[in-house]
Short mmCIF file of C-alpha atoms in Angstrom, two decimals:
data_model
loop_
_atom_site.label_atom_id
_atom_site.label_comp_id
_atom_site.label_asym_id
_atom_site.label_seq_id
_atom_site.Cartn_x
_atom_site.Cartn_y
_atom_site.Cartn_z
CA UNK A 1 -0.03 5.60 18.20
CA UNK A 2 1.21 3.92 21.53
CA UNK A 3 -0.95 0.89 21.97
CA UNK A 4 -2.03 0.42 18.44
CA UNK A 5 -1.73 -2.32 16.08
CA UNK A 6 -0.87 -1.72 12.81
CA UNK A 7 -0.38 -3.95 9.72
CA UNK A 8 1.30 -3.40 6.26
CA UNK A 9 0.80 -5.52 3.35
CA UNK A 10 3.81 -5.62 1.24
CA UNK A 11 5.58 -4.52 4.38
CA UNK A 12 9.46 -5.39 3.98
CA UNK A 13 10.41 -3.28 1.10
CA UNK A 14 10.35 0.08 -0.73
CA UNK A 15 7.00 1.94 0.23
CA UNK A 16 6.18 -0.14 2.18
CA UNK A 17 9.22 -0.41 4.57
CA UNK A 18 8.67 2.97 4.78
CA UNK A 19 5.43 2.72 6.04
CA UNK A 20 6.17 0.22 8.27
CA UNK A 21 8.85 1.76 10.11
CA UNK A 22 7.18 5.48 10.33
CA UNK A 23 4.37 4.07 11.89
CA UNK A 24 6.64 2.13 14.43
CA UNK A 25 8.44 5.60 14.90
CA UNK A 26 5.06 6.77 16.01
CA UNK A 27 4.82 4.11 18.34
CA UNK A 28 2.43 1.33 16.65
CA UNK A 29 3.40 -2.51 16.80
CA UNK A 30 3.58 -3.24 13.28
CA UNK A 31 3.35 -6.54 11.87
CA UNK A 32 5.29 -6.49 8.52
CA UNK A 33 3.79 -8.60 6.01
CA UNK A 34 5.66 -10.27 3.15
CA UNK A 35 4.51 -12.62 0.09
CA UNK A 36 8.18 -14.02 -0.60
CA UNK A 37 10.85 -12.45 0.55
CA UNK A 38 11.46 -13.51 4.16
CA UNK A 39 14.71 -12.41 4.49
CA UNK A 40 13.61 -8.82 3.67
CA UNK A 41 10.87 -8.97 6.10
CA UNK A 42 12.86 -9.41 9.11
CA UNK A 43 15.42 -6.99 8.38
CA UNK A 44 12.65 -4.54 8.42
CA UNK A 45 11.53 -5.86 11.73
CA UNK A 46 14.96 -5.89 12.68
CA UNK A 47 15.60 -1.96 11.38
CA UNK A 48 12.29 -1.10 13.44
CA UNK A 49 13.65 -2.69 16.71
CA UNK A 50 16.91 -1.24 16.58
CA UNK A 51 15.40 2.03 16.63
CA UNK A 52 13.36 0.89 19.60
CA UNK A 53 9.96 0.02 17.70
CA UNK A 54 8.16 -3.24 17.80
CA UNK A 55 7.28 -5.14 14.74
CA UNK A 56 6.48 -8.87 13.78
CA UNK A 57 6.59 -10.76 10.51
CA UNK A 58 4.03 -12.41 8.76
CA UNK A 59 4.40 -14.63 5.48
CA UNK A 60 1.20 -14.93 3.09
CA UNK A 61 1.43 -15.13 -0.76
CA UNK A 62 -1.60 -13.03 -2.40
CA UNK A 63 -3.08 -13.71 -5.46
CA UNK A 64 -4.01 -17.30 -4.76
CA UNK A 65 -7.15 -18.74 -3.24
CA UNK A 66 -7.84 -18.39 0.70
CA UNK A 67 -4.75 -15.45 0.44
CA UNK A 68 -6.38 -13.49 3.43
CA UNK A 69 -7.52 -16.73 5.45
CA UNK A 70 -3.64 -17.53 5.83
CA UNK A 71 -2.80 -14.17 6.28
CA UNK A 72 -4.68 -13.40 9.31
CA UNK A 73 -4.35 -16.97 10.28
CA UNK A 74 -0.20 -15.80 10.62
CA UNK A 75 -1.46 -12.99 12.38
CA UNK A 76 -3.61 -13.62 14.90
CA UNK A 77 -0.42 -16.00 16.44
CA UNK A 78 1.37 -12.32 17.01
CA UNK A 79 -1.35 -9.89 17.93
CA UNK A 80 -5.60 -10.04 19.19
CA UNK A 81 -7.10 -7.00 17.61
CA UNK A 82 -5.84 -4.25 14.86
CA UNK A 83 -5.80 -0.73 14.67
CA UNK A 84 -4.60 0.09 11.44
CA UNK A 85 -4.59 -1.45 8.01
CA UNK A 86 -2.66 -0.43 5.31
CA UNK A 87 -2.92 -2.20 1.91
CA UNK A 88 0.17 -1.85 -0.02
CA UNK A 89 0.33 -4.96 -1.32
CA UNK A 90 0.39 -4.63 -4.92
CA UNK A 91 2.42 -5.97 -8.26
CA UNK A 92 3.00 -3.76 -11.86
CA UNK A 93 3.40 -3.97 -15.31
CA UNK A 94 5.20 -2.50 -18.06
CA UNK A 95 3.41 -4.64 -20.74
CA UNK A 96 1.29 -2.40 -23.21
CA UNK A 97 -2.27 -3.38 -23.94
CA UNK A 98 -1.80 -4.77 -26.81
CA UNK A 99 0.78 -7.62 -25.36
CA UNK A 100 -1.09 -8.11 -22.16
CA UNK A 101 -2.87 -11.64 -21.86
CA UNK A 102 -5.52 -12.98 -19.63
CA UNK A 103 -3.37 -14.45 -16.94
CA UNK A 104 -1.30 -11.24 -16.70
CA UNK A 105 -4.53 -9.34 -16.38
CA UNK A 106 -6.11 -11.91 -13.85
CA UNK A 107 -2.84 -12.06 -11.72
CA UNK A 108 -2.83 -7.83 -11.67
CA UNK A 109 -6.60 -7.51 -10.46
CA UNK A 110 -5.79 -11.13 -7.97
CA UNK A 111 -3.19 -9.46 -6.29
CA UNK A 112 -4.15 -5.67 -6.44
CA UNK A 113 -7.74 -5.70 -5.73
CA UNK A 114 -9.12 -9.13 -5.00
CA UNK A 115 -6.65 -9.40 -2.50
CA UNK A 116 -7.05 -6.22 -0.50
CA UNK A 117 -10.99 -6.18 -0.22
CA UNK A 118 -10.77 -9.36 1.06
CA UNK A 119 -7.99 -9.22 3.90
CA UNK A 120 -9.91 -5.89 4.59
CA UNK A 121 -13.73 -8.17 5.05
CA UNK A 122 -11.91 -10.67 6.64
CA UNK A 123 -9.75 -7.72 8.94
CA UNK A 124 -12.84 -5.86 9.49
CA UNK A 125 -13.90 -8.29 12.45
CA UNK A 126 -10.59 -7.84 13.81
CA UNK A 127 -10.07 -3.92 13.57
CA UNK A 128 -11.33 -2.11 16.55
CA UNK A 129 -14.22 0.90 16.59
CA UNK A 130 -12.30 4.00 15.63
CA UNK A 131 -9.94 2.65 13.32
CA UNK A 132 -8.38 3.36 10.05
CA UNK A 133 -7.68 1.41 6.60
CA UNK A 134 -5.34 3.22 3.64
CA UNK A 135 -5.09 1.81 0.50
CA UNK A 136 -2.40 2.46 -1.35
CA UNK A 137 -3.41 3.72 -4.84
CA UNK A 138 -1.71 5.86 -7.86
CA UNK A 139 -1.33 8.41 -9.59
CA UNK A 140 -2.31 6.34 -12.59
CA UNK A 141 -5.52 5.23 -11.77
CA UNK A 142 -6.80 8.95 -12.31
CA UNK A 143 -4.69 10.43 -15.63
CA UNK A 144 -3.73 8.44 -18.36
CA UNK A 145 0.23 9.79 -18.03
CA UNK A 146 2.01 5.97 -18.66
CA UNK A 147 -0.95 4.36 -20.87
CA UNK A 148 1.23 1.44 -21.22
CA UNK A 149 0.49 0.49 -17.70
CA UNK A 150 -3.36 1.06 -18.60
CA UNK A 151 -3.95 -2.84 -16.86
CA UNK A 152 -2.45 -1.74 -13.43
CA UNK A 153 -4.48 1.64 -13.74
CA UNK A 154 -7.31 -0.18 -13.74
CA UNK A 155 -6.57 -1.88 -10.62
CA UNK A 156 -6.03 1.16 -8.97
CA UNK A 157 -8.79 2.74 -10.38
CA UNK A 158 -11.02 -0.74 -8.67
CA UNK A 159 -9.33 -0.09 -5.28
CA UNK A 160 -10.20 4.04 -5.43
CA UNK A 161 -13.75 3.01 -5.76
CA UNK A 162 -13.66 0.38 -2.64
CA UNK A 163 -11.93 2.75 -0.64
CA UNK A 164 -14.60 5.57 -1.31
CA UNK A 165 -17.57 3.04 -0.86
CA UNK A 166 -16.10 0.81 2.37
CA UNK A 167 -15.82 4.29 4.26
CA UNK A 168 -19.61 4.61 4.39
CA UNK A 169 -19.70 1.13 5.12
CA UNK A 170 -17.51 1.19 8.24
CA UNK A 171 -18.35 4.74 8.90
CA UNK A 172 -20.64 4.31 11.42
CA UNK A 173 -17.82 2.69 13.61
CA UNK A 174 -15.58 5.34 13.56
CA UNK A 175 -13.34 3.39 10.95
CA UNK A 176 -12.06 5.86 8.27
CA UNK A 177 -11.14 4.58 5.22
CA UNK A 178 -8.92 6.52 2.59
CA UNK A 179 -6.54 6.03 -0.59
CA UNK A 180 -2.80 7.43 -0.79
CA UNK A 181 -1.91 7.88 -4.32
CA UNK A 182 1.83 8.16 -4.73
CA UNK A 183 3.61 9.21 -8.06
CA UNK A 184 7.09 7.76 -9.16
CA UNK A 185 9.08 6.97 -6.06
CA UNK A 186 13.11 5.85 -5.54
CA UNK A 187 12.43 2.04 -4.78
CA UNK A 188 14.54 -0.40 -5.51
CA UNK A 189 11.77 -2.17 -7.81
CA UNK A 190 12.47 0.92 -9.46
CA UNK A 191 16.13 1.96 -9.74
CA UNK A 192 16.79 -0.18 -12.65
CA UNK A 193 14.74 1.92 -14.28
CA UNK A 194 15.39 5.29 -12.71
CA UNK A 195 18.96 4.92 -12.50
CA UNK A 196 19.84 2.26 -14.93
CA UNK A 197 22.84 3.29 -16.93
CA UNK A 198 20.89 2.56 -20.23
CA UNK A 199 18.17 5.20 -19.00
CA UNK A 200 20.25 7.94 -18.44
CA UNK A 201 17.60 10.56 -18.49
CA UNK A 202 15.06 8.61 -16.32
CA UNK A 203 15.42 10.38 -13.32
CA UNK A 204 15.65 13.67 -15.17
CA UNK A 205 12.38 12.70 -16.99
CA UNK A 206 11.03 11.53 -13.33
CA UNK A 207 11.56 14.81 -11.29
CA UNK A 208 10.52 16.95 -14.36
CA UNK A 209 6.91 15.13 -13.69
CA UNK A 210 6.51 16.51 -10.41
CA UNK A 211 5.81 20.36 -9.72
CA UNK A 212 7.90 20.00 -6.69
CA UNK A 213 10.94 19.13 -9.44
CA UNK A 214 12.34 16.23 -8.03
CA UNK A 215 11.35 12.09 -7.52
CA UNK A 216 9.33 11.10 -4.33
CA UNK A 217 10.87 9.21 -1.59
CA UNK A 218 9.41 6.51 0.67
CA UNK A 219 9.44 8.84 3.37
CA UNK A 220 7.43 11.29 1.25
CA UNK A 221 4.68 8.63 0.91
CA UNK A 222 4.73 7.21 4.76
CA UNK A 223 4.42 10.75 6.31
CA UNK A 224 0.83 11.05 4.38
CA UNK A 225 -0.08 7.45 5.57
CA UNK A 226 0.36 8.19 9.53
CA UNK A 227 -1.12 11.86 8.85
CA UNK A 228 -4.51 9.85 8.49
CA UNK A 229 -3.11 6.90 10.84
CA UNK A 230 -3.33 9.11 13.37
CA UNK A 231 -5.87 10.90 15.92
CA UNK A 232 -5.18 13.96 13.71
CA UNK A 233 -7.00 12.18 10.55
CA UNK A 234 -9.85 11.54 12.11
CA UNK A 235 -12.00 13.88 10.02
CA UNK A 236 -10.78 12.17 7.10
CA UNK A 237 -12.80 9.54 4.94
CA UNK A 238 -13.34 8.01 1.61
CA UNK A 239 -10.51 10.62 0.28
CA UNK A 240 -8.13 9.88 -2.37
CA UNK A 241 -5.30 11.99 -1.57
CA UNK A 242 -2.82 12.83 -4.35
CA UNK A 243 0.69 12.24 -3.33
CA UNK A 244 2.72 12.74 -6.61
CA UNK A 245 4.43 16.05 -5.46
CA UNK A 246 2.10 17.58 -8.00
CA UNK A 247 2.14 15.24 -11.02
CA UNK A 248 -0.81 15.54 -11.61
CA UNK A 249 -1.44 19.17 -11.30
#
């Protein structure tokens, strides 16, 4: 990926990071983008250059009107043209549907699929013949396995069926477009959970979920991501590809 351009939304932490820094491994100039954690977002530029990538970030919150105007405004002062997109960019919920509201439910589709399909129209004039978009998906959006979550699902489930419908769209441009579904991953948005003293059996309960016996890692996730980054994914399009070790198998 020497010469490329890559961004990540939701760039400085957990899958994210991950992303970010394996496709700076592979070469790409990554801008890292962040809603509000700054500090976060430069130690992940920081991490990338002191393994002797190059990286950038880029502040924008999502969720709010003229989100992707700002956001490419803040890039387009680092970088003239893109390669890669990856939407990652996302927020969750552990409020049953019984207990979720309207503004919870507008703030979840806001962030995790009004945002992305517009930094992706707006991106599209700025991503060059040939390249590549991933969405970042879930597990969830195609079994019912944490109904409690059913809201976020549905997000997902919105962003599947952009993904599959955008990559005829772009297709003729040589721009693939495809949707990495991770399953439960060791994040710190979720060790509380997984590793909470009060949850003992979490991470028990976590790797039990995968056929593969044990909980996904960042890494796990990113290595999928520059598999269809890269020249070798080029055959790839309007795919969602299940990355939850086999949680859903």
């Amino acid at each position: 990926m020497v010469g490329k351009t890559a961004l990540v939304t939701g760039g400085s932490r957990g899958i994210g990071r991950g992303i970010a820094e394996r496709l700076a491994q592979d070469g790409a100039r990554v801008g890292v983008h962040y809603g509000s954690n700054e500090a976060a977002a430069k130690e992940t530029v920081a991490a990338i250059e002191r393994s002797g990538g190059s990286a950038f970030a880029i502040g924008a919150e999502l969720g709010v009107p003229g989100d992707a105007a700002a956001l490419w405004a803040a890039f387009d002062a680092h970088a003239d043209g893109l390669d890669i997109l990856v939407n990652n960019a996302g927020i969750g919920t552990s409020r049953p549907f019984a207990d979720t509201d309207e503004s919870e439910y507008d703030r979840l589709f806001a962030v995790n699929a009004r945002a992305p399909y517009f930094i992706t129209r707006l991106g599209a004039e700025r991503l060059r013949d040939g390249g590549r978009i991933i969405n970042i998906s879930s597990g969830v959006s195609h079994a019912a396995v944490l109904p409690d979550i059913m809201t976020y699902a549905m997000t997902k489930g919105a962003l599947d069926v952009f993904t599959r419908n955008l990559s005829k769209v772009l297709g003729p441009r040589g721009i693939t477009v495809n949707a990495v579904a991770p399953g439960i991953v060791d994040t710190d948005i979720n060790a509380a959970w997984l590793r909470g003293e009060d949850n003992k059996d979490a991470w028990a309960g976590a790797a039990a979920m995968s056929a593969l016996g044990r909980v996904g890692t960042t890494q796990d996730i990113a290595d999928v991501v520059a598999f269809l980054a890269a020249p070798d994914g080029r055959w790839v399009t309007g795919q969602w590809i299940d990355a939850t070790g086999g949680s859903l198998a």
